[in-house]
Short mmCIF file of C-alpha atoms and ligand atoms in Angstrom, two decimals:
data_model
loop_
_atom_site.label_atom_id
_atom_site.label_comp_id
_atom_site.label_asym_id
_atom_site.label_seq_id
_atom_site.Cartn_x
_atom_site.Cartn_y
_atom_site.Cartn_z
CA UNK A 10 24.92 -11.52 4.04
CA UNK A 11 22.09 -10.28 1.84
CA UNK A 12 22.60 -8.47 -1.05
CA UNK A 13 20.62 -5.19 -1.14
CA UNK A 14 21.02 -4.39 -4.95
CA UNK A 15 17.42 -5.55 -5.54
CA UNK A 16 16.22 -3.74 -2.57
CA UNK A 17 17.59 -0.83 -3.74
CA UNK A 18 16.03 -0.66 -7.62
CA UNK A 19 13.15 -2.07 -6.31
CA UNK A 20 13.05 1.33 -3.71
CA UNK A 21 14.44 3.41 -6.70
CA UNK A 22 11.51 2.52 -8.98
CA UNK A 23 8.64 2.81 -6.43
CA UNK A 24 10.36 6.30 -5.75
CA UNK A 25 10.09 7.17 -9.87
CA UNK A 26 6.61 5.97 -10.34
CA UNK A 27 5.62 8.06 -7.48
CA UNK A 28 6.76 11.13 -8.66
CA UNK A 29 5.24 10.51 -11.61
CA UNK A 30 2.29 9.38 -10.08
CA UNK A 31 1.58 12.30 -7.69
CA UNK A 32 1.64 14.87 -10.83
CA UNK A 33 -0.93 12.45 -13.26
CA UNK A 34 -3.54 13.41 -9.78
CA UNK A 35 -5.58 16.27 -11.20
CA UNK A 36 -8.82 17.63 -11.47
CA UNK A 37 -10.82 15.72 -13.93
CA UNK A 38 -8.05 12.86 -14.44
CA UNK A 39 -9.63 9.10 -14.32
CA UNK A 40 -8.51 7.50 -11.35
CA UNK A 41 -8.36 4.36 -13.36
CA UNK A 42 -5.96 5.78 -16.20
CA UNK A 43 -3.73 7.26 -13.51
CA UNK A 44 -3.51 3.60 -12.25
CA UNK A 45 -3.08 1.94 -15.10
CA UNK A 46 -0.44 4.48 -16.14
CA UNK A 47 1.55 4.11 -13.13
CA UNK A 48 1.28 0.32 -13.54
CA UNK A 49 2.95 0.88 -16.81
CA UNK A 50 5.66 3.33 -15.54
CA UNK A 51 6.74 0.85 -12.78
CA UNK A 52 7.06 -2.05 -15.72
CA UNK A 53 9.07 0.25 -18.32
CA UNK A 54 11.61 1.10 -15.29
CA UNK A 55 12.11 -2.57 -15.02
CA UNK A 56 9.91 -3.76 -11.49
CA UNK A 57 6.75 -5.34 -10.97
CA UNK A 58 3.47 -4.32 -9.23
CA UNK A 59 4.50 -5.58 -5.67
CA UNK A 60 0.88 -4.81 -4.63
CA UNK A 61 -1.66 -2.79 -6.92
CA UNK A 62 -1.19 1.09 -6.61
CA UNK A 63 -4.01 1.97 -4.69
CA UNK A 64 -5.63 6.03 -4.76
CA UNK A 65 -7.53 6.32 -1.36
CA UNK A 66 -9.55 9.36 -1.09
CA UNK A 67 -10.68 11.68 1.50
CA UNK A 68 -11.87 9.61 4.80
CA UNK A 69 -10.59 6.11 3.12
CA UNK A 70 -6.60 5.73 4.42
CA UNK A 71 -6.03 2.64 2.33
CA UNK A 72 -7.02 -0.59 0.31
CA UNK A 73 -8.87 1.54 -1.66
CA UNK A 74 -8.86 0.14 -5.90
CA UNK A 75 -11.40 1.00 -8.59
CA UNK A 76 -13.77 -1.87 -10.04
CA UNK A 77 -12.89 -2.38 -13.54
CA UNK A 78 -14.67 0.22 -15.62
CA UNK A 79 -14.97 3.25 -13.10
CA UNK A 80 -15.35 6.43 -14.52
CA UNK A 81 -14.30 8.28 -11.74
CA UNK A 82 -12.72 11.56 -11.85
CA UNK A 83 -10.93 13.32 -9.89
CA UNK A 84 -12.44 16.89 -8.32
CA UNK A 85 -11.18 18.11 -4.99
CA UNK A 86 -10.86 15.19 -3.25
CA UNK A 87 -7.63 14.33 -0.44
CA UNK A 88 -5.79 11.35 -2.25
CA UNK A 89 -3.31 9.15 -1.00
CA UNK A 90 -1.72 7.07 -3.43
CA UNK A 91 0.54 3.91 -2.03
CA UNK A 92 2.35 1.80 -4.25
CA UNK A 93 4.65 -1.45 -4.23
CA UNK A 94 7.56 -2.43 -6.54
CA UNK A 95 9.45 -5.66 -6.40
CA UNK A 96 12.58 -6.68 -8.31
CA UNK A 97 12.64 -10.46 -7.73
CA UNK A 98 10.62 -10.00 -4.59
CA UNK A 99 12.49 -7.19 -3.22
CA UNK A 100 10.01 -4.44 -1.91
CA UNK A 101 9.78 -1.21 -2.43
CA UNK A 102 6.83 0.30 -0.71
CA UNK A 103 5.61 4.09 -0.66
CA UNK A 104 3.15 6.78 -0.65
CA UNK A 105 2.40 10.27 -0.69
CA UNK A 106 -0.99 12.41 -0.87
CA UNK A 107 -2.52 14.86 -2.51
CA UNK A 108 -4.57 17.75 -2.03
CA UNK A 109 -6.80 18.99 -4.64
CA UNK A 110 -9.10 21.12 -2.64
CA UNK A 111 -6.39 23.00 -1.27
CA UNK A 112 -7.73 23.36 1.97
CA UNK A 113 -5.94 20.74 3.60
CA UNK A 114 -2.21 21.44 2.87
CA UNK A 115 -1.24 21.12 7.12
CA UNK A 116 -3.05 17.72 7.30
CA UNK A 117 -1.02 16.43 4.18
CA UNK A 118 2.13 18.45 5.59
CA UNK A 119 1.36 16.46 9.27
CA UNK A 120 2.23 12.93 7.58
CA UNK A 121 5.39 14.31 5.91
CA UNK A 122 6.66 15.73 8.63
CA UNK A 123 5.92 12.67 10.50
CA UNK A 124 7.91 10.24 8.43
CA UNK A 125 11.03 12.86 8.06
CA UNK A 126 10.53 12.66 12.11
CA UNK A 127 10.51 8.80 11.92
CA UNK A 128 13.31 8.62 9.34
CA UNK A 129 15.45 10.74 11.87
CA UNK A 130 14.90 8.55 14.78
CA UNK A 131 15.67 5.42 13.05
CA UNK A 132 19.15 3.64 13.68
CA UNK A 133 20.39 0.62 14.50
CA UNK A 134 19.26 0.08 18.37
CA UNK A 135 16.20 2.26 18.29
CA UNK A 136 12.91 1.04 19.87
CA UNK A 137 10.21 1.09 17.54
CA UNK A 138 8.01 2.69 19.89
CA UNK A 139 10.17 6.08 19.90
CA UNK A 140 9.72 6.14 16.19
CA UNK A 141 6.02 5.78 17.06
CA UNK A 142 6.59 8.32 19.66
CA UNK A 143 8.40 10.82 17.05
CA UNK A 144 5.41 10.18 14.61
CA UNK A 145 2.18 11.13 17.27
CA UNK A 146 4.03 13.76 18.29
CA UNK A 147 4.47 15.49 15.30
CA UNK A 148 0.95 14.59 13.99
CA UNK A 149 -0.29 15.94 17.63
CA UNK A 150 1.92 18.98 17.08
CA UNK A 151 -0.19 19.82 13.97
CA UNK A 152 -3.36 19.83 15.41
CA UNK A 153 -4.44 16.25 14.00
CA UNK A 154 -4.45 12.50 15.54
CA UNK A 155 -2.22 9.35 14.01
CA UNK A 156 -4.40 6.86 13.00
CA UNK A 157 -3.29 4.13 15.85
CA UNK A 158 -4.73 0.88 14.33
CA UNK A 159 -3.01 1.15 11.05
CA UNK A 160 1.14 0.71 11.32
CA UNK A 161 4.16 0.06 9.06
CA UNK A 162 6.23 -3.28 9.03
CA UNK A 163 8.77 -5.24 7.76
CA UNK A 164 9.39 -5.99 4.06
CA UNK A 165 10.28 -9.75 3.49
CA UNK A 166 11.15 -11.43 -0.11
CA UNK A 167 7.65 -12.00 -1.52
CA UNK A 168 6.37 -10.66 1.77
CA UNK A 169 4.89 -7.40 2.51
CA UNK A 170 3.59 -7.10 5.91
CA UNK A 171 6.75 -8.79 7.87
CA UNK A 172 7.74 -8.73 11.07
CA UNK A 173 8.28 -6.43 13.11
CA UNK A 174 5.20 -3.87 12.99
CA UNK A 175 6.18 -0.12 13.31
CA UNK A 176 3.58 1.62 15.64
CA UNK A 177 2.51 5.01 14.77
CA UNK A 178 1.90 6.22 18.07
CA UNK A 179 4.21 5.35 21.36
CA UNK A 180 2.61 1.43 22.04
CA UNK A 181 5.56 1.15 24.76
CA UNK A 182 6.90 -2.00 23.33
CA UNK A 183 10.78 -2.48 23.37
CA UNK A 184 11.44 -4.07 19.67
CA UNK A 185 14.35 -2.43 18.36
CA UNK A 186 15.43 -1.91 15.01
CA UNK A 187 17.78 -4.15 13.93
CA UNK A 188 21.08 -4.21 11.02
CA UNK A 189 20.04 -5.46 7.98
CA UNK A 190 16.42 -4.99 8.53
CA UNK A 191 14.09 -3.37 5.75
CA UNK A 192 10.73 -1.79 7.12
CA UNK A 193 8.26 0.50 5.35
CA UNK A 194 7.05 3.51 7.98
CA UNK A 195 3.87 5.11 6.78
CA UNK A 196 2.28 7.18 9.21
CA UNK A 197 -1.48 8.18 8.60
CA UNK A 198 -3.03 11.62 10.09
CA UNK A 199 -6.23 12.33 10.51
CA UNK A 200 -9.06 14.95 11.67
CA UNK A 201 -10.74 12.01 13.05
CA UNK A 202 -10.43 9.90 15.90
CA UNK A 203 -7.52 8.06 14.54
CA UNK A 204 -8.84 4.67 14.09
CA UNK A 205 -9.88 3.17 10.99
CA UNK A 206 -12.29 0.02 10.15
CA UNK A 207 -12.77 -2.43 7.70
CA UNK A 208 -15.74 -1.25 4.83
CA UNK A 209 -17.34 -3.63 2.73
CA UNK A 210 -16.73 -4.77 -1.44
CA UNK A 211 -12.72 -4.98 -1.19
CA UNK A 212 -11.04 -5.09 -4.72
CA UNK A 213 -7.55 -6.15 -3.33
CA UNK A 214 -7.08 -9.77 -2.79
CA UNK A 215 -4.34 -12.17 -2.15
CA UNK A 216 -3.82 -15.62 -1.99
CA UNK A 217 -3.09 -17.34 1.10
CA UNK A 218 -3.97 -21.64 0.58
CA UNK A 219 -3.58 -23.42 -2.37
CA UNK A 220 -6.24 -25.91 -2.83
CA UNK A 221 -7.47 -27.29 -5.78
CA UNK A 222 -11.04 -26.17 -7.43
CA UNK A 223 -13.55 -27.90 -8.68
CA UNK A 224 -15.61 -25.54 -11.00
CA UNK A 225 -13.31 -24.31 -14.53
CA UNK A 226 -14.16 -21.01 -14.45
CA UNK A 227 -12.44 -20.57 -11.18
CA UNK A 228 -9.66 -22.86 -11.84
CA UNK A 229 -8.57 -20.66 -14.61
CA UNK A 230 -8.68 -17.63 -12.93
CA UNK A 231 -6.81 -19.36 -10.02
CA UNK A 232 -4.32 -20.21 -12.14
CA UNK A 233 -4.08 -16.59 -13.07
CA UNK A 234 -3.90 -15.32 -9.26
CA UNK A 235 -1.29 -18.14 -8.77
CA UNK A 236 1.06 -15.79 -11.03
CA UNK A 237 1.04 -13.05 -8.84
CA UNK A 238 3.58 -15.02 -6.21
CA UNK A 239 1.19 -14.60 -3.34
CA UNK A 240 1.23 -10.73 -3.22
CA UNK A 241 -2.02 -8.95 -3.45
CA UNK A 242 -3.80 -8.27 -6.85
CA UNK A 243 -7.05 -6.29 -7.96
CA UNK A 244 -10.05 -7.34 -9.60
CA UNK A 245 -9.18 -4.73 -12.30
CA UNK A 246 -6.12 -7.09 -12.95
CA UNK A 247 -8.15 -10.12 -13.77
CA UNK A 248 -11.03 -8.34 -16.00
CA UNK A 249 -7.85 -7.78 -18.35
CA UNK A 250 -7.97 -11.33 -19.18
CA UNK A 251 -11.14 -13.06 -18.24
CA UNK A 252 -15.28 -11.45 -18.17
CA UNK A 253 -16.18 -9.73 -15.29
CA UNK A 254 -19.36 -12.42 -14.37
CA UNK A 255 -16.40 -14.97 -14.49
CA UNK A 256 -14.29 -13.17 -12.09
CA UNK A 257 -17.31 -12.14 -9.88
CA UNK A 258 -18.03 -15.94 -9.43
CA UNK A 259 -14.98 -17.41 -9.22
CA UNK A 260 -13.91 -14.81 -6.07
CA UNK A 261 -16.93 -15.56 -4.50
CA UNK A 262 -15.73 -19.31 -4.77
CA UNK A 263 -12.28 -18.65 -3.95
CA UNK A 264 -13.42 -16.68 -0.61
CA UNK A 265 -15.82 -19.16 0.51
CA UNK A 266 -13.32 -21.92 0.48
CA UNK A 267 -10.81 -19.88 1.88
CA UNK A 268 -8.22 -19.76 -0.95
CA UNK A 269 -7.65 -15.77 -1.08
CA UNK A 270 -8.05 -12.89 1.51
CA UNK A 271 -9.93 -9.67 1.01
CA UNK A 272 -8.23 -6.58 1.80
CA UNK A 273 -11.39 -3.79 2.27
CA UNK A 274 -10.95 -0.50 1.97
CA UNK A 275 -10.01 0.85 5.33
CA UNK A 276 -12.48 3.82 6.64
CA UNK A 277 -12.04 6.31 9.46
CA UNK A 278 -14.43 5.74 11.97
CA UNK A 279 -15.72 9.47 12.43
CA UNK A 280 -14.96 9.98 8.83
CA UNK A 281 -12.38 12.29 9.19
CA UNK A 282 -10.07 13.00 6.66
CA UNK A 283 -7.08 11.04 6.43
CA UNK A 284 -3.43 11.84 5.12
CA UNK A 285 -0.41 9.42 4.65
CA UNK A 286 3.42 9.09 3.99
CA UNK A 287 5.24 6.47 3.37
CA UNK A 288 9.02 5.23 2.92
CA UNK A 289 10.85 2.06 2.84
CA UNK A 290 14.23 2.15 5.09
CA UNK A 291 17.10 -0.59 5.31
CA UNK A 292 18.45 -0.31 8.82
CA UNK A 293 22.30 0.06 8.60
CA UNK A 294 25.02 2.13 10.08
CA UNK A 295 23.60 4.56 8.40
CA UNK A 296 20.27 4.43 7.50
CA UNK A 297 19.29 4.41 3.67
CA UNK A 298 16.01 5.69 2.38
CA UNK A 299 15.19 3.12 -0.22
CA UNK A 300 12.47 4.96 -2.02
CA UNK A 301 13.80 8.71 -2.12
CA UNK A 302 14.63 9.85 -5.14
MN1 MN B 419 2.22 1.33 1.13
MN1 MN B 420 3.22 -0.26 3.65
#
């Protein structure tokens, strides 16, 4: 029998640091402080980055991470920011967004509604596709579409994306929701079409085959990315500790050979705008959301 303690900070802290996160998104804020502040509010509460928070703006629903050095501010842009805590590889995984143009308050409203929908309909026993029903029917209900292509999924140890995936429209499949399980349900909405696609230049990487390199440079930045326990990092990260050229070579190496994944910033396809909410659940007799607070 697992012990959900860990579970539980680790969905208590990503629920803090996005709190605190939401109200640091303002006009003229730099998306980079906000990050880097919310990095530092996740370590004083006692977790670690499970993934780096991420600020994807306006038709961008996710994988979307600063290079090192943006100056970017903040105007009136629609901003969903996703984070990740882990407490010994526990995962705590959430999001919220935020309108600054104030124009778009029922397409941020759509994806909150849709995950209290989906939190509702969970239980033990429950087919994932009725929580994907609940979801496009609330988005539909607001006028917008759920973006189909994106989904939630299990949380593993160490192991974001886990079995089983969490549709966010009715896919008809009969996986059920099981005791003991903990899954992440993050329904996008979108004026769009609802599907996204893969843009180019991602910042978020993780690694997925350790082999040994050849040239130093990228050795010692492997050895770097090797601390991260296999969860996804951001270039931002590794300009902390090592030149930019360096790190610019040595992920161009490490991609080539296959040693880390990119994770691209994930565009709508007619450019719509896109919202998002997010929670992480353990299934039990009753249902606890990990990362309300
Ligand atoms: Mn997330
Ligand atoms: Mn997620």
């Amino acid at each position: 029998m697992e012990d959900y303690s860990e579970w539980r900070e680790a969905g208590r802290i990503a629920g803090e640091a996005l709190k605190y996160g939401k109200a640091l998104i303002k006009p003229g804020a730099r998306i980079t402080e906000v990050l880097d502040k919310i990095e530092e509010k996740i370590y004083s509460l006692g977790g670690k980055c499970a993934f780096p928070p991420q600020i994807s703006m306006n038709d961008v629903a996710a994988h979307y991470c600063p290079e090192p050095g943006d100056e970017f501010c903040f105007k009136d842009e629609l901003c969903s920011l996703d984070l990740g805590v882990h407490v010994n590889g526990a995962i705590g995984d959430t999001a919220c967004t935020v309108d600054l143009s104030g124009n778009n308050q029922r397409l941020v409203e759509a994806a909150e509604k849709a995950i209290d929908a989906a939190i509702e309909k969970a239980a033990i026993g429950v087919k994932l596709s009725e929580i994907g029903a609940a979801i496009q029917e609330t988005i539909s209900d607001h006028g917008f579409a759920p973006v189909r292509n994106l989904s939630g999924h299990g949380l593993g140890r160490f192991k974001i994306h886990d079995e089983p995936s969490v549709p966010n429209y009715n896919d008809k499949g009969n996986t059920v929701l099981k005791k003991g399980m903990t899954v992440a349900i993050e329904p996008f909405a979108t004026t769009g079409q609802g599907l996204i696609h893969e843009a180019d230049d991602a910042t978020i990487f993780s690694l997925i085959n350790k082999k040994p390199v050849r040239n130093i440079f990228t050795r010692q930045i492997l050895k770097e990315i090797e601390s991260y326990n296999d969860l996804p990092f951001t270039t931002r990260w590794l300009a902390r500790k090592f030149p930019m050229i360096k790190v610019n070579f040595a992920l161009k190496e490490l991609l080539q050979n296959n040693i880390i994944k990119a994770y691209p910033p994930l565009v709508e396809v007619a450019h719509g705008l896109v919202s998002q909410a997010e929670h992480s659940l353990l299934i039990d007799d009753k249902v606890e959301v990990l990362t309300r607070v």
